[in-house]
Coordinates of C-alpha atoms in Angstrom, one line a residue:
M1 CA 7.0 -13.1 -1.8
I2 CA 4.7 -10.9 0.8
L3 CA 6.3 -9.8 4.0
Y4 CA 3.5 -10.5 6.2
T5 CA 3.4 -14.3 5.0
Y6 CA 6.8 -15.0 6.6
F7 CA 5.9 -15.8 10.2
I8 CA 3.3 -18.4 9.0
I9 CA 5.9 -20.9 8.7
I10 CA 6.5 -21.1 12.5
T11 CA 3.9 -20.6 15.3
Y12 CA 6.5 -20.0 18.1
M13 CA 10.0 -19.7 19.0
K14 CA 11.9 -23.0 18.4
K15 CA 14.8 -23.6 20.3
S16 CA 17.4 -25.6 17.7
I17 CA 21.1 -26.5 17.4
S18 CA 23.5 -26.6 14.7
L19 CA 24.9 -30.3 14.0
F20 CA 27.1 -31.5 11.3
L21 CA 25.7 -34.3 8.9
S22 CA 28.8 -35.8 9.0
D23 CA 28.5 -36.3 12.8
I24 CA 25.0 -37.6 12.6
L25 CA 26.1 -40.2 10.2
P26 CA 29.9 -41.0 11.2
Y27 CA 30.4 -43.5 8.4
R28 CA 30.1 -40.6 6.0
K29 CA 33.2 -38.8 7.2
K30 CA 36.2 -38.1 5.0
L31 CA 39.7 -37.2 6.3
Y32 CA 38.5 -33.5 6.3
H33 CA 35.5 -34.4 8.6
K34 CA 37.3 -36.5 11.0
I35 CA 39.6 -33.4 11.7
V36 CA 36.9 -30.8 11.7
T37 CA 33.8 -32.2 14.3
N38 CA 31.5 -31.2 16.4
K39 CA 32.4 -32.0 20.1
I40 CA 28.6 -32.5 20.8
F41 CA 28.8 -35.9 19.7
K42 CA 32.2 -36.8 21.6
N43 CA 31.4 -40.0 23.6
H44 CA 27.4 -39.9 22.3
T45 CA 26.1 -41.9 19.5
S46 CA 23.6 -40.1 17.4
S47 CA 20.6 -41.8 19.1
E48 CA 22.1 -40.8 22.6
A49 CA 22.7 -37.3 21.3
F50 CA 19.2 -36.8 20.0
N51 CA 17.5 -38.2 23.1
H52 CA 19.6 -36.0 25.5
M53 CA 19.0 -32.9 23.6
K54 CA 15.4 -33.1 23.3
K55 CA 15.2 -34.0 27.0
I56 CA 17.1 -30.8 28.0
G57 CA 14.6 -28.6 25.9
L58 CA 15.7 -28.4 22.1
D59 CA 13.1 -28.6 19.6
G60 CA 15.2 -29.8 16.8
F61 CA 18.3 -29.2 14.9
E62 CA 19.8 -27.2 12.0
L63 CA 21.4 -29.4 9.6
L64 CA 24.7 -28.3 7.9
L65 CA 25.9 -30.0 4.8
P66 CA 29.5 -31.4 4.9
Q67 CA 32.2 -29.9 2.7
Y68 CA 34.0 -31.7 -0.1
S69 CA 31.6 -34.2 -0.2
T70 CA 28.1 -35.0 -2.1
T71 CA 24.9 -35.0 -0.2
T72 CA 23.0 -38.1 -1.5
D73 CA 19.2 -38.5 -1.2
A74 CA 19.9 -41.9 0.9
D75 CA 21.9 -39.6 3.6
I76 CA 19.1 -37.4 3.8
L77 CA 16.6 -40.3 4.1
E78 CA 18.8 -41.8 6.8
V79 CA 18.6 -38.2 8.8
K80 CA 15.1 -38.0 8.4
K81 CA 14.6 -41.6 9.6
L82 CA 16.8 -40.8 12.9
A83 CA 14.9 -37.4 13.3
E84 CA 11.4 -39.1 13.1
K85 CA 12.5 -41.9 15.2
Y86 CA 13.5 -39.5 18.1
N87 CA 10.9 -36.8 17.4
F88 CA 13.9 -34.3 16.8
P89 CA 13.2 -32.6 13.9
V90 CA 15.4 -31.0 11.1
L91 CA 14.2 -27.3 11.4
S92 CA 16.7 -25.7 8.8
V93 CA 19.2 -26.6 6.3
H94 CA 22.6 -24.9 6.4
Q95 CA 24.8 -25.0 2.9
S96 CA 28.3 -26.3 3.4
I97 CA 31.0 -23.9 4.3
R98 CA 32.7 -22.4 1.1
F99 CA 36.6 -20.7 0.9
F100 CA 37.2 -20.6 -2.8
T101 CA 33.8 -20.8 -4.9
A102 CA 30.6 -19.1 -5.4
T103 CA 27.2 -20.7 -4.5
K104 CA 25.8 -21.5 -7.6
I105 CA 21.8 -21.7 -8.5
K106 CA 22.1 -25.3 -8.8
E107 CA 23.4 -25.7 -5.6
I108 CA 20.5 -23.7 -4.0
G109 CA 18.1 -25.6 -5.9
R110 CA 19.7 -28.6 -4.4
L111 CA 19.4 -27.4 -0.7
C112 CA 15.8 -26.2 -1.3
E113 CA 15.2 -29.8 -2.3
I114 CA 16.9 -31.3 0.9
A115 CA 14.9 -28.9 2.8
H116 CA 11.8 -29.8 1.2
L117 CA 12.7 -33.9 1.7
L118 CA 13.1 -33.2 5.4
S119 CA 9.8 -31.0 5.8
A120 CA 12.4 -28.2 6.7
K121 CA 11.1 -24.7 5.9
I122 CA 14.4 -22.5 6.2
V123 CA 17.5 -22.7 4.3
V124 CA 20.6 -21.0 5.3
L125 CA 23.0 -19.3 2.8
H126 CA 26.2 -17.3 3.6
I127 CA 26.2 -13.9 1.9
N128 CA 29.9 -14.1 0.9
S129 CA 29.3 -17.3 -1.1
A130 CA 26.8 -15.6 -3.4
R131 CA 29.7 -13.1 -4.3
K132 CA 28.6 -10.6 -7.0
Q133 CA 25.6 -12.8 -8.1
I134 CA 23.8 -11.3 -5.0
F135 CA 23.3 -7.8 -7.0
D136 CA 22.2 -9.9 -10.2
K137 CA 18.3 -9.6 -10.8
K138 CA 18.2 -12.9 -12.4
Y139 CA 20.1 -14.7 -9.7
I140 CA 17.7 -13.0 -7.3
Q141 CA 14.6 -14.1 -9.2
A142 CA 15.8 -17.6 -9.8
I143 CA 16.2 -18.0 -5.7
H144 CA 12.7 -16.6 -5.2
H145 CA 11.5 -19.1 -7.8
L146 CA 13.0 -21.9 -5.8
E147 CA 11.5 -20.8 -2.4
K148 CA 8.0 -20.9 -4.2
K149 CA 8.6 -24.4 -5.9
Y150 CA 10.0 -26.0 -2.7
D151 CA 7.9 -24.1 -0.3
V152 CA 10.9 -22.9 1.6
H153 CA 12.5 -19.5 2.6
V154 CA 16.3 -19.0 1.9
T155 CA 17.7 -17.0 4.4
F156 CA 21.1 -15.1 4.1
E157 CA 23.4 -15.1 7.1
N158 CA 25.7 -12.1 7.8
M159 CA 29.0 -12.7 7.9
E160 CA 32.1 -11.2 10.0
K161 CA 34.3 -8.5 9.1
H162 CA 38.1 -9.6 8.4
I163 CA 40.9 -8.5 6.3
K164 CA 39.5 -9.8 3.1
S165 CA 36.0 -8.5 3.4
Y166 CA 37.1 -4.9 4.6
F167 CA 35.8 -3.3 1.5
S168 CA 32.7 -5.5 1.0
S169 CA 30.6 -4.0 3.8
H170 CA 27.3 -5.7 2.7
L171 CA 28.9 -8.8 3.9
W172 CA 29.0 -7.5 7.4
H173 CA 28.0 -4.0 8.3
A174 CA 24.5 -3.9 9.9
D175 CA 22.9 -1.2 7.8
S176 CA 24.6 -2.2 4.4
F177 CA 23.5 -6.0 5.0
A178 CA 20.1 -5.2 5.8
S179 CA 19.7 -2.8 3.1
L180 CA 20.9 -5.4 0.6
I181 CA 18.6 -8.3 2.2
Q182 CA 15.7 -5.9 2.0
N183 CA 16.3 -4.7 -1.6
A184 CA 16.2 -8.2 -2.7
D185 CA 13.4 -9.3 -0.7
F186 CA 15.2 -11.8 1.1
T187 CA 14.8 -13.1 4.9
I188 CA 17.8 -13.2 7.3
T189 CA 19.7 -15.8 9.3
F190 CA 20.9 -13.4 12.3
D191 CA 24.3 -14.4 13.5
I192 CA 24.9 -12.5 16.5
V193 CA 28.6 -13.2 17.0
H194 CA 29.4 -12.1 13.5
L195 CA 27.8 -9.1 13.9
A196 CA 29.6 -8.2 17.5
H197 CA 32.7 -9.1 15.9
S198 CA 32.2 -6.8 13.0
G199 CA 31.7 -4.0 15.4
G200 CA 27.7 -4.0 15.4
D201 CA 25.2 -3.7 18.1
I202 CA 22.9 -7.3 18.3
I203 CA 20.1 -5.3 20.2
N204 CA 19.5 -2.7 17.6
F205 CA 20.3 -5.0 14.6
F206 CA 17.2 -7.2 15.9
E207 CA 15.0 -4.3 16.6
N208 CA 15.6 -2.9 13.1
N209 CA 15.3 -5.8 11.4
K210 CA 12.8 -8.3 13.4
D211 CA 10.5 -8.5 10.5
R212 CA 13.0 -10.3 8.2
I213 CA 14.7 -12.6 10.7
L214 CA 13.5 -16.1 10.7
N215 CA 16.5 -17.7 12.2
V216 CA 19.1 -16.5 15.0
H217 CA 22.5 -18.2 15.4
L218 CA 23.0 -18.0 18.9
S219 CA 26.5 -18.0 20.9
D220 CA 28.7 -15.9 22.7
Y221 CA 31.8 -14.0 21.8
R222 CA 34.8 -12.4 23.5
K223 CA 37.0 -10.0 21.9
H224 CA 40.8 -10.6 21.2
L225 CA 43.5 -9.0 19.4
L226 CA 43.9 -11.2 17.0
N227 CA 40.1 -11.4 16.0
S228 CA 40.2 -9.7 12.7
T229 CA 43.4 -11.6 11.5
L230 CA 44.1 -15.1 13.0
R231 CA 40.7 -15.0 14.3
P232 CA 41.1 -17.8 16.9
M233 CA 37.9 -19.8 16.9
R234 CA 37.9 -20.1 20.8
F235 CA 36.9 -16.7 21.4
K236 CA 33.9 -17.2 19.1
H237 CA 30.6 -19.4 19.0
M238 CA 31.4 -20.0 23.0
P239 CA 28.8 -21.4 25.2
L240 CA 26.2 -18.9 26.5
G241 CA 27.7 -17.0 29.4
D242 CA 31.4 -17.5 28.7
G243 CA 31.6 -14.3 26.6
E244 CA 30.7 -10.8 26.7
L245 CA 27.5 -10.5 24.8
P246 CA 24.0 -9.3 26.6
I247 CA 22.7 -12.6 26.0
E248 CA 20.0 -12.3 28.8
T249 CA 19.0 -9.1 27.4
F250 CA 18.9 -10.2 23.9
I251 CA 16.7 -13.0 24.8
S252 CA 14.4 -10.9 26.7
L253 CA 14.0 -8.8 23.6
L254 CA 13.2 -12.1 21.6
Q255 CA 10.1 -12.6 23.9
K256 CA 9.1 -8.9 24.1
E257 CA 8.9 -8.4 20.6
N258 CA 7.4 -12.3 20.2
Y259 CA 9.8 -13.4 17.9
Q260 CA 8.4 -16.5 16.0
G261 CA 11.7 -18.0 14.4
L262 CA 14.2 -20.3 15.1
L263 CA 16.7 -19.9 18.0
T264 CA 19.8 -22.0 16.8
L265 CA 22.4 -22.7 19.1
E266 CA 25.7 -22.7 17.0
L267 CA 28.4 -23.6 19.4
H268 CA 32.1 -24.8 19.7
A269 CA 31.3 -26.7 22.7
D270 CA 30.8 -30.4 24.0
M271 CA 27.3 -31.5 25.5
N272 CA 28.2 -29.8 28.9
G273 CA 28.4 -26.6 26.8
V274 CA 24.9 -27.1 25.3
E275 CA 23.4 -27.8 28.4
K276 CA 24.8 -24.7 29.7
S277 CA 23.7 -22.7 27.2
I278 CA 19.9 -24.1 26.9
S279 CA 19.8 -23.8 30.4
L280 CA 20.6 -20.0 30.3
V281 CA 17.9 -19.6 27.6
N282 CA 15.3 -21.4 29.6
E283 CA 16.1 -19.3 32.6
C284 CA 15.7 -16.3 30.7
M285 CA 12.3 -17.3 29.2
T286 CA 10.8 -18.1 32.7

């Protein structure tokens, strides 16, 4: 993989949004997915939501695969048909959230295959789910082989600092994480809330790592006394403007640096929160 080829995949910054497959295909929901849902689809069918999100200025979406469930080719083809029907494409594929097990090469291969089926060019992995494998040369080489085979980029997302990850700084510390990614020659999905929560500076991180960032998870954040322990979600991944992050300055920096990757809204919000957020993004870009 050669660094100067990274930005061939996208010719301009595209505005995206993270969506659960189980919300797009509600019949696929199991009990867990009925509890953990995305408010964006509240009172909206998939068709209505796609039409509206395109109308307010989004270019497509990041497909978050469901936990505790197998994603079949039939599921993917159904998502693809919807995306094509409403001209609202899948721009990236995000691995399902893991708590207890590590991400094996077989799963990464399936994620790359899914991205290829959907014509998406970016796969998002959680750096903490790689566990110690991320230091294994064979693991790294196998992922690079999959990138070439499926013509995709596997990006690793920086995670947040909390009690269990305190002594694993490569998961959340700006410099340690960036150094690990560079040494393994991977690219980055940059979650600005995770970095802010971990005490990092989102402006400096982008400036220092812009050549490797292909996807930005964009939302707002507000500090809270319990954020490093109980971690209340209502203070994280907030609609833009509801928290404390320098969102306007950050988006202006993306424009100044001619960022050509994905700008992906990752929000715990309903459609009103999406509208508010994309409106702020559009204002900052004018």
